[in-house]
Short mmCIF file of C-alpha atoms and ligand atoms in Angstrom, two decimals:
data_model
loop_
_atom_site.label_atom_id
_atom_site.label_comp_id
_atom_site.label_asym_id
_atom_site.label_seq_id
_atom_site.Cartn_x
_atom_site.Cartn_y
_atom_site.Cartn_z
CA UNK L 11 6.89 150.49 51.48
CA UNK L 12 6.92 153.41 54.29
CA UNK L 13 10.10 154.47 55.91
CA UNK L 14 10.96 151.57 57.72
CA UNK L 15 12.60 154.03 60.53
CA UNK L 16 9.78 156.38 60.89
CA UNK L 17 6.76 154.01 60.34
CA UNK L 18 9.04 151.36 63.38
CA UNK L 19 10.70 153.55 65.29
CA UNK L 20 10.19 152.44 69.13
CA UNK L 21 11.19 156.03 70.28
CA UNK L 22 8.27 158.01 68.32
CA UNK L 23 7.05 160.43 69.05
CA UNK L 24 10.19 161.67 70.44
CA UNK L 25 12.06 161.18 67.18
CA UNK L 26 14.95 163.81 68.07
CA UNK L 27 16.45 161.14 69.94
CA UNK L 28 18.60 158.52 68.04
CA UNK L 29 18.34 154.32 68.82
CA UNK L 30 20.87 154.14 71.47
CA UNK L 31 22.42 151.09 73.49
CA UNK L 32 24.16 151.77 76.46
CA UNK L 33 26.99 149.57 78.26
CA UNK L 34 27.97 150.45 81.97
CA UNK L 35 31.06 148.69 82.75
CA UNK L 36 31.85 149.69 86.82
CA UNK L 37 34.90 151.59 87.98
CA UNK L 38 34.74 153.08 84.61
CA UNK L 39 33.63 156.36 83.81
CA UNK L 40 31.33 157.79 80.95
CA UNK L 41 29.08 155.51 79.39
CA UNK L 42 29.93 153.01 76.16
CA UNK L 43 27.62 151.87 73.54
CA UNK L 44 26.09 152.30 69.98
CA UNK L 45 23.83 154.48 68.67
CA UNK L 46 21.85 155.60 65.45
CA UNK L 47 24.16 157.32 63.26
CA UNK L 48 24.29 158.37 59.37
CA UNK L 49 27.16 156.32 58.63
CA UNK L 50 26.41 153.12 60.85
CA UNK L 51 22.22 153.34 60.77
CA UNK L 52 20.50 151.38 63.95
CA UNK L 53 17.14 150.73 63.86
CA UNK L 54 15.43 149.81 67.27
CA UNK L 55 11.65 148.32 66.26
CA UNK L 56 8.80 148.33 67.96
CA UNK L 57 7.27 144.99 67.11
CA UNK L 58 3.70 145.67 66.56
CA UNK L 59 4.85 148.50 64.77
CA UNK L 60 7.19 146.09 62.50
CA UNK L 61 4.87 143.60 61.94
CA UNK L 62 2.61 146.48 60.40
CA UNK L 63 5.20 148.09 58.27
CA UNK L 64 5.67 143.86 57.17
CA UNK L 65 2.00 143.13 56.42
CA UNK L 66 1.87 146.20 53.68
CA UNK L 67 0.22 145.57 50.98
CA UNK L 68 -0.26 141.80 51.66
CA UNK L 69 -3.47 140.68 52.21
CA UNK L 70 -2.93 137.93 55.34
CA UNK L 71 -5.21 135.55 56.77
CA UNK L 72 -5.34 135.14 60.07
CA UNK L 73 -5.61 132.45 62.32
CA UNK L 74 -4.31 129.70 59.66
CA UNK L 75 -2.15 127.20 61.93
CA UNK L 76 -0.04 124.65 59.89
CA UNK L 77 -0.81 120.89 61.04
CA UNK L 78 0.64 118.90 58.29
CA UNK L 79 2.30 118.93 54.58
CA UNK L 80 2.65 116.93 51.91
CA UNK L 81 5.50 118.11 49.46
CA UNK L 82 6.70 115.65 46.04
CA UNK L 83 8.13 117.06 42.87
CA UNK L 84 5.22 118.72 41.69
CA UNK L 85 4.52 121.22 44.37
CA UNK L 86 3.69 121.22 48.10
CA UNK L 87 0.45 121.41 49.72
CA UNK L 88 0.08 122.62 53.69
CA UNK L 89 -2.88 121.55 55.72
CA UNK L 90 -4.31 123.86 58.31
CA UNK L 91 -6.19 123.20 61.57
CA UNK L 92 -9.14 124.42 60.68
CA UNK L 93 -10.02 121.77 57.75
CA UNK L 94 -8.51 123.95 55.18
CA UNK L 95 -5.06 123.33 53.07
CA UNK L 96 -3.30 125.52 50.23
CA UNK L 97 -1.47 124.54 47.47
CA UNK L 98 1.97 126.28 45.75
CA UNK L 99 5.48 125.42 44.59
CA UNK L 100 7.79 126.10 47.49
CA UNK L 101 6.23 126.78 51.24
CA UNK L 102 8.66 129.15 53.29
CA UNK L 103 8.37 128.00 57.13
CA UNK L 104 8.74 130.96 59.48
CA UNK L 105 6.58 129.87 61.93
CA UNK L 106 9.06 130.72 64.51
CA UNK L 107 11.03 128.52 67.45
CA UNK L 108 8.12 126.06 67.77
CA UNK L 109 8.02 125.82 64.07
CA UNK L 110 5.75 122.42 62.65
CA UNK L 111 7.50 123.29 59.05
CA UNK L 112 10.65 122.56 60.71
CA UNK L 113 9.38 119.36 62.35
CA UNK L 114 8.49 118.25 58.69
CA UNK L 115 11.63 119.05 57.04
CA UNK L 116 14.00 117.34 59.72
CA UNK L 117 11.62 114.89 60.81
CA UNK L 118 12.80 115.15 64.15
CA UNK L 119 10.36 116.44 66.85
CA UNK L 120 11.33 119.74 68.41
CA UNK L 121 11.69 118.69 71.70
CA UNK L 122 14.78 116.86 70.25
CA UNK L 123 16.27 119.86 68.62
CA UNK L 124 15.85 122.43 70.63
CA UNK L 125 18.40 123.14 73.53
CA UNK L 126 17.76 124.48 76.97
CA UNK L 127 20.20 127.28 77.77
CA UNK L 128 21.26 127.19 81.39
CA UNK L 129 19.94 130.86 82.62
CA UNK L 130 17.39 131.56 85.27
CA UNK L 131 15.36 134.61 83.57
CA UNK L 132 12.70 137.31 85.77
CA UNK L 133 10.54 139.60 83.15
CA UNK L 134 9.75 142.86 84.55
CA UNK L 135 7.41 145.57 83.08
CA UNK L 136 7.02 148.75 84.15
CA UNK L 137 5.26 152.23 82.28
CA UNK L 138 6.85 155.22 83.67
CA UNK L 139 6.53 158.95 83.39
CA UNK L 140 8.13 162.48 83.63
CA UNK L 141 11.34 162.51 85.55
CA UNK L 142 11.14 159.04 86.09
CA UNK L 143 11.27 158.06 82.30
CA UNK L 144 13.39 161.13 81.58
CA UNK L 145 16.28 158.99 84.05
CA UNK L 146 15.50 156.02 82.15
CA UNK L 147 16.34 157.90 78.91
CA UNK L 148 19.19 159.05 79.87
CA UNK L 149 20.82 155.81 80.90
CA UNK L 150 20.23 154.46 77.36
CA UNK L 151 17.56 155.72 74.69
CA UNK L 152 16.80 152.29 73.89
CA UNK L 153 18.14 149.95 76.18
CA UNK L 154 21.32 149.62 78.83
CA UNK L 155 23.15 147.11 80.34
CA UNK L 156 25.47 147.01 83.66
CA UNK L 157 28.13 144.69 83.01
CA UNK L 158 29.53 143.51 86.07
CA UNK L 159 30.15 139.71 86.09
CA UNK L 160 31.21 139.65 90.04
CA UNK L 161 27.29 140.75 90.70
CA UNK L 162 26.12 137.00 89.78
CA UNK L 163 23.38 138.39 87.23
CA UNK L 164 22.85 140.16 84.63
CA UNK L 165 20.35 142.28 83.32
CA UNK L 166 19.14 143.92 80.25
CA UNK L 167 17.05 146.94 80.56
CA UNK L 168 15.34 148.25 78.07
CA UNK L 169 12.76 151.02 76.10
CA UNK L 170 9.24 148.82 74.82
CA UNK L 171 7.70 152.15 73.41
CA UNK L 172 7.52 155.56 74.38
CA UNK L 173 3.62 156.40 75.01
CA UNK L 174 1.60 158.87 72.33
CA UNK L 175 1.70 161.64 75.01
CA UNK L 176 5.45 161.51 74.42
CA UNK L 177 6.27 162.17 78.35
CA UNK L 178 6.24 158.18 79.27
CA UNK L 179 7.03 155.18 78.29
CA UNK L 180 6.54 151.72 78.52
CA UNK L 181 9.87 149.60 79.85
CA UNK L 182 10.84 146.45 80.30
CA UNK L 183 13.76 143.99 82.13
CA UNK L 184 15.21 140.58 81.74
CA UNK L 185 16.82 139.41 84.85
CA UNK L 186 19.09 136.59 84.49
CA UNK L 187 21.44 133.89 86.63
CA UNK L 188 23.29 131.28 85.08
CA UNK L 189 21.21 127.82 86.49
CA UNK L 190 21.52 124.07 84.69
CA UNK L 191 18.51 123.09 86.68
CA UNK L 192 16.24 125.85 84.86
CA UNK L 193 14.40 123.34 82.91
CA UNK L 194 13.83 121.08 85.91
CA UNK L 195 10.33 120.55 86.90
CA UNK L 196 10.76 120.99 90.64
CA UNK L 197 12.87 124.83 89.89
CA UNK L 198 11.27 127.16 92.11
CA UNK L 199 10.59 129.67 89.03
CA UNK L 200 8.08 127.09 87.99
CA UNK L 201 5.77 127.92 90.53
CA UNK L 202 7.17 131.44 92.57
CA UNK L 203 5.00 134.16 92.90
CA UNK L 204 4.89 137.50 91.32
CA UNK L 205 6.35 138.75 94.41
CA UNK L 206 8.61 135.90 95.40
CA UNK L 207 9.94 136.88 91.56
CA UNK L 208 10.65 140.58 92.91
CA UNK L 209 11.65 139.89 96.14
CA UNK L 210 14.91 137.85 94.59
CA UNK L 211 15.45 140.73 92.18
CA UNK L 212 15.14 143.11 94.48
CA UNK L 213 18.32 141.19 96.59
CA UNK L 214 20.55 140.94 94.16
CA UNK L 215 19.93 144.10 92.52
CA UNK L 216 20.71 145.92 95.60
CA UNK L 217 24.57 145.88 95.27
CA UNK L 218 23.87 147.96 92.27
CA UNK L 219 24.22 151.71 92.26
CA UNK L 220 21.18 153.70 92.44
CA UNK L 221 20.15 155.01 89.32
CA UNK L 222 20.59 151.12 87.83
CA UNK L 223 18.33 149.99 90.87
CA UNK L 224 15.16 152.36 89.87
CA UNK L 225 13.75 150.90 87.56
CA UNK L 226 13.24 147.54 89.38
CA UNK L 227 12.58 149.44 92.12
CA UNK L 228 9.83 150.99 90.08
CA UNK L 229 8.13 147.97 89.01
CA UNK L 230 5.03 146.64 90.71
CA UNK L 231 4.63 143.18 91.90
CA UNK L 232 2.25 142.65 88.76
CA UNK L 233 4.81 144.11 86.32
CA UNK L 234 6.59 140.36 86.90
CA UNK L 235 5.72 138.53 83.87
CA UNK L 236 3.70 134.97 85.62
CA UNK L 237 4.95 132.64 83.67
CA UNK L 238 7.92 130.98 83.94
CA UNK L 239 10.40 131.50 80.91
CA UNK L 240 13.14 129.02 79.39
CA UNK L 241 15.57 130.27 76.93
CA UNK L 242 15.67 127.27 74.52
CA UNK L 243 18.05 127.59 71.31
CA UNK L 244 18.46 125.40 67.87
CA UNK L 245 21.67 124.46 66.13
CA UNK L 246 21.08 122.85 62.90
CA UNK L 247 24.04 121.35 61.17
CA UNK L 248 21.91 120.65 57.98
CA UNK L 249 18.68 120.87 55.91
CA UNK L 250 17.28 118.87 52.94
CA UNK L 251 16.76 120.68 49.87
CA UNK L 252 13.64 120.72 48.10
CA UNK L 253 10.46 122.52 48.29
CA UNK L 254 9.93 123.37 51.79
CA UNK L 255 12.54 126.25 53.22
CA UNK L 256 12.64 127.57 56.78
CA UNK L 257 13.84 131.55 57.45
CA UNK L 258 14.22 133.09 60.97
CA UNK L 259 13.37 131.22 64.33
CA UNK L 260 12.37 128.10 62.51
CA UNK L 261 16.02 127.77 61.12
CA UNK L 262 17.85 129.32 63.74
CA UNK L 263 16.27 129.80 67.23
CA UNK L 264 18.68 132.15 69.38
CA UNK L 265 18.23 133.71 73.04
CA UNK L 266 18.00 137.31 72.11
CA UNK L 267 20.91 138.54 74.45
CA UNK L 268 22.36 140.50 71.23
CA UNK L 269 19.28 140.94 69.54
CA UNK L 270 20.33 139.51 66.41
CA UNK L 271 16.60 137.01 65.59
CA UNK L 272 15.54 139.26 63.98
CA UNK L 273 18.00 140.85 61.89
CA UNK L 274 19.11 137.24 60.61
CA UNK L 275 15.73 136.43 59.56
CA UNK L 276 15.43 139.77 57.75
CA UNK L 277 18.45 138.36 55.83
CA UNK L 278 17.87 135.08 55.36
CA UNK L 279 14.22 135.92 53.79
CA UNK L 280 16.53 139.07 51.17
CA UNK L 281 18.55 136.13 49.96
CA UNK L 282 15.81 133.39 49.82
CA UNK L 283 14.20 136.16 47.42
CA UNK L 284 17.26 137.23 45.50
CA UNK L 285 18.10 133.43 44.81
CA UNK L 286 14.48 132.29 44.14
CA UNK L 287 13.61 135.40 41.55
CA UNK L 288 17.35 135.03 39.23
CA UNK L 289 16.58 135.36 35.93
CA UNK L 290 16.04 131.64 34.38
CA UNK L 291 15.36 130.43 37.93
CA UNK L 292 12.01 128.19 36.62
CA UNK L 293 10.44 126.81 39.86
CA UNK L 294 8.68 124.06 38.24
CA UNK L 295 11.80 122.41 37.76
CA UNK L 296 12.64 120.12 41.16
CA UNK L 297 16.03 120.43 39.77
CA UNK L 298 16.84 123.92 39.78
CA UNK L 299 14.58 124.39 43.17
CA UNK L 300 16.59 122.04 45.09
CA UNK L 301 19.74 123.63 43.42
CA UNK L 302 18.39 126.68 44.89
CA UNK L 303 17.90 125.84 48.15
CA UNK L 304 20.50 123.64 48.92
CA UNK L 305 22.69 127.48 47.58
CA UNK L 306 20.25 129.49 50.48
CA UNK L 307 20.90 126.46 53.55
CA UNK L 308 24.40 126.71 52.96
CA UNK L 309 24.96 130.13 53.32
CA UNK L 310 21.97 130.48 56.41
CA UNK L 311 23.03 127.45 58.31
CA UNK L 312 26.31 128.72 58.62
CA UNK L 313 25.40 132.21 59.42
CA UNK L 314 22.33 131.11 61.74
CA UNK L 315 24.03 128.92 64.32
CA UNK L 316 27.61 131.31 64.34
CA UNK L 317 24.53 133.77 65.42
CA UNK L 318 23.08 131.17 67.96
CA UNK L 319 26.26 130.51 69.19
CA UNK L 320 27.50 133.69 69.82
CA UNK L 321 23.94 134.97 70.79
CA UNK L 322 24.47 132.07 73.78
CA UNK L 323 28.09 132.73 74.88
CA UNK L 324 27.95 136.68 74.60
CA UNK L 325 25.66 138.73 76.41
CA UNK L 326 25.31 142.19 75.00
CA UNK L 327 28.27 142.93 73.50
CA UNK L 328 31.10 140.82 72.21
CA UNK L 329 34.51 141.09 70.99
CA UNK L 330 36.35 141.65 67.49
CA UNK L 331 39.12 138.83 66.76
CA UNK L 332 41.08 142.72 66.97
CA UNK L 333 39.43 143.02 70.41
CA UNK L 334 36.82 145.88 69.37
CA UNK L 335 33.41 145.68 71.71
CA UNK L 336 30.69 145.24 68.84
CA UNK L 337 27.19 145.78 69.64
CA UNK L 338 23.78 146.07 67.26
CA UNK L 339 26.79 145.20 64.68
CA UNK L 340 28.97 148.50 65.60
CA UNK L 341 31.78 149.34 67.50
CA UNK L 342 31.01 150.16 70.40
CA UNK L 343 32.31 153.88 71.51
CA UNK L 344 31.75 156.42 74.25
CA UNK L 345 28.68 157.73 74.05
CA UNK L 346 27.83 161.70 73.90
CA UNK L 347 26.06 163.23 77.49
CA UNK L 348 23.08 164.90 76.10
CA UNK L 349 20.58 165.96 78.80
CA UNK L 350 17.16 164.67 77.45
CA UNK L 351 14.14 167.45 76.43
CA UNK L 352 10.58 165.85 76.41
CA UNK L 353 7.73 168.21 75.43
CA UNK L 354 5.05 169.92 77.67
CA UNK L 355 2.59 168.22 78.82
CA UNK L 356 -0.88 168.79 77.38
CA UNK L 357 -3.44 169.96 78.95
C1 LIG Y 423 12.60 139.29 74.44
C2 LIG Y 423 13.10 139.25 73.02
C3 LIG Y 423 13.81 140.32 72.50
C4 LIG Y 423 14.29 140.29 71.20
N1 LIG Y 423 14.97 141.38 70.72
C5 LIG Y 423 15.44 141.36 69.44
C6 LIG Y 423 16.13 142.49 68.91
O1 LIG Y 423 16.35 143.48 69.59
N2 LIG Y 423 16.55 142.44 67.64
C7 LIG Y 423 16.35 141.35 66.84
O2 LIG Y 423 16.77 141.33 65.68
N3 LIG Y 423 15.70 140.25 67.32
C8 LIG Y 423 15.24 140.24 68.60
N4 LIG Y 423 14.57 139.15 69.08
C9 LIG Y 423 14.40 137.97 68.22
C10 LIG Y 423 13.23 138.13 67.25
O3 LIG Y 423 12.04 138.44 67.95
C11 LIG Y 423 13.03 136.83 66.49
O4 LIG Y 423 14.26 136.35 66.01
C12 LIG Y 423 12.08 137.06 65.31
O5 LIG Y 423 10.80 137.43 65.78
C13 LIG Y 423 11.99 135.80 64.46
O6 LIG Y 423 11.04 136.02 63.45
P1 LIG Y 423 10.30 134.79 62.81
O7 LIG Y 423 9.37 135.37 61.79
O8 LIG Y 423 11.28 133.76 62.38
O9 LIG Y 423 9.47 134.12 63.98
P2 LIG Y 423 8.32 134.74 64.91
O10 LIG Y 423 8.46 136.22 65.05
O11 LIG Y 423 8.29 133.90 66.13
O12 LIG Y 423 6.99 134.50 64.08
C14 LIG Y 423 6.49 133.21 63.88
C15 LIG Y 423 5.03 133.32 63.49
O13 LIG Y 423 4.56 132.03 63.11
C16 LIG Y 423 3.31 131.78 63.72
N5 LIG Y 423 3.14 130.34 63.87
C17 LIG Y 423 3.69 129.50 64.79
N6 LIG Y 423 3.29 128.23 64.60
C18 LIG Y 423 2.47 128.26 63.53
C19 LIG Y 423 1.72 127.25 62.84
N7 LIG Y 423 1.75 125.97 63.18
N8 LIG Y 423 0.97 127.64 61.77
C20 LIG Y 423 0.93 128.95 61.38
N9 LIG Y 423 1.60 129.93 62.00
C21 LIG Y 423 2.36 129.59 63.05
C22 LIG Y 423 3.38 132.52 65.05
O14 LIG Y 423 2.09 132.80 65.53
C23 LIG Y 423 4.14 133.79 64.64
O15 LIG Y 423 3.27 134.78 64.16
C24 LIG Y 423 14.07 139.16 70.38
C25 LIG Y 423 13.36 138.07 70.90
C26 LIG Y 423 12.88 138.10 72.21
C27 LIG Y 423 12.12 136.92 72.74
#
């Protein structure tokens, strides 16, 4: 495989700067967070990037959607949309939060287990350049957030990609209030404008000092992401074990407030492959399979929904039972106040 940093990294080409996640916490001074270091590594992906570094050397084919399995003792067989099915001993479901797999192996519809989490959320997108990103940079390499509870939102803010010419980049918000009615048909974020979207952001944001105001200021009116967006989440208490095995979203659906999806289903899809390739392991026999399996469930159901619980109750950062701020799984610590150096621009 490439160099998972270099062939992922979300801030190439400007690869002198580390992964770095900033917390502002009001009234206090200097900036907190985590960044990319020797000792305590933090990679921040960009997805199309990951999903490339994933697919080498496997030859994928596209376009194959899962409508039904049938699964007994002898193997499993998965039926696609398009009139087509394949055949194989175990079938690993990580077709994500609106996963069929996981439909199959609870038999419970996912409208049933999946849980609405009470926040309001406004998507902005915005690709900026020169001093503009430069300010942006130095608020967080990667991403920053203003914790201030008394503001009645919260916000993540965050580096998509820096651009090829490595003098912009491409950013993004989330924009959130708590709201039980989110779900409702009748919320006004069901059908609100683009600029009925901005014009509440722009309100609330406006208590905010000015260099965390800019880059909603910044965004255009068709930077506001149309559709309207409900964080759902999945706590599963238990799985059957036998030849069909969820990993990531399909297991454990989160809200992605500490950006932890991803990592967990990086794990859980390690120790699905450590347990399934043991010496002796002989995947013919049900036995040993469901042996197996019922080993992995244990160890990801309880590591899944302490993620998707925390990942709903703590919003950023969180605290140690010690009372340490952890963040992207490290302490968090003052951060170093390094003024940020982008190349000329070509000509
Ligand atoms: C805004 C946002 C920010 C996030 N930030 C982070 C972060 O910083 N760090 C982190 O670790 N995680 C983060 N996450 C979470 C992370 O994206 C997910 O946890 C991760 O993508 C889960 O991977 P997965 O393979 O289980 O599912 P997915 O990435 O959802 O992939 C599922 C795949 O299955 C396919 N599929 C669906 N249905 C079918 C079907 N019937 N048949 C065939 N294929 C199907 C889909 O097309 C998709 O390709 C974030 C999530 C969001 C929404």
């Amino acid at each position: 495989m490439p160099d998972i940093k270099k062939a992922t990294n979300h801030l190439e080409p400007l690869s002198h700067l580390d992964a770095q996640m900033a917390l502002y916490f009001p009234g206090r001074p200097g900036r907190m967070g985590v960044q990319d270091m020797p000792e305590a590594p933090v990679i921040r992906a960009e997805r199309h990037r990951l999903r490339h570094w994933l697919s080498t050397n496997l030859k994928i084919q596209w376009n194959k959607r899962v409508s039904r399995i049938e699964e007994d003792d002898q193997g499993v067989t998965v039926f696609f949309e398009d009139g087509t099915s394949a055949s194989g001993d175990i079938l690993v479901g990580a077709d994500g939060i609106k996963s069929v797999v996981r439909e199959h192996v609870t038999g419970k519809p996912n409208s049933e287990l999946l849980k609405v989490v009470p926040l309001a959320a406004i998507v902005g997108e915005v690709t900026l350049s020169g001093e503009q990103f430069k300010r942006q940079l130095a608020l967080g390499h990667s991403a920053y957030v203003y914790v201030s509870p008394d503001l009645g939102f919260w916000n993540f803010c965050a580096l998509h990609h820096v651009l090829p010419d490595g003098v912009s980049g491409k950013h993004y918000w989330m924009f959130m209030q708590p709201d039980v009615r989110v779900a409702e048909p009748d919320h006004w974020l069901q059908t609100a404008t683009q600029e009925e979207k901005l014009d509440h952001v722009m309100k609330a944001v406006a208590k905010m000092p000015a260099q965390f105001r800019e880059l909603f200021e910044l965004t255009p009116v068709e930077g506001i992401r149309k559709q309207p967006h409900v964080w759902r989440d999945l706590e599963l208490e238990s799985l059957p074990a036998g030849r069909v095995v969820l990993v990531g979203d399909a297991a454990h659906a989160m809200t992605p407030f500490r950006g932890e999806g991803g990592y967990h289903a990086f794990i859980d899809s390690l120790n699905l492959s450590k347990i399934l390739s043991r010496p002796g392991f002989d995947v013919k026999d049900s036995e040993a399979v469901r042996a197996a399996v019922s080993e992995y469930n244990a160890e990801m159901l309880e590591r899944g929904t302490d993620a998707v619980r925390n990942s709903r109750n703590e919003q950023g950062a969180r605290k140690t039972k010690d009372g340490k701020l952890m963040s992207a799984g490290q302490v968090v610590r003052p951060l170093p106040e390094v003024a940020i150096v982008l190349p000329p621009v070509q000509a």
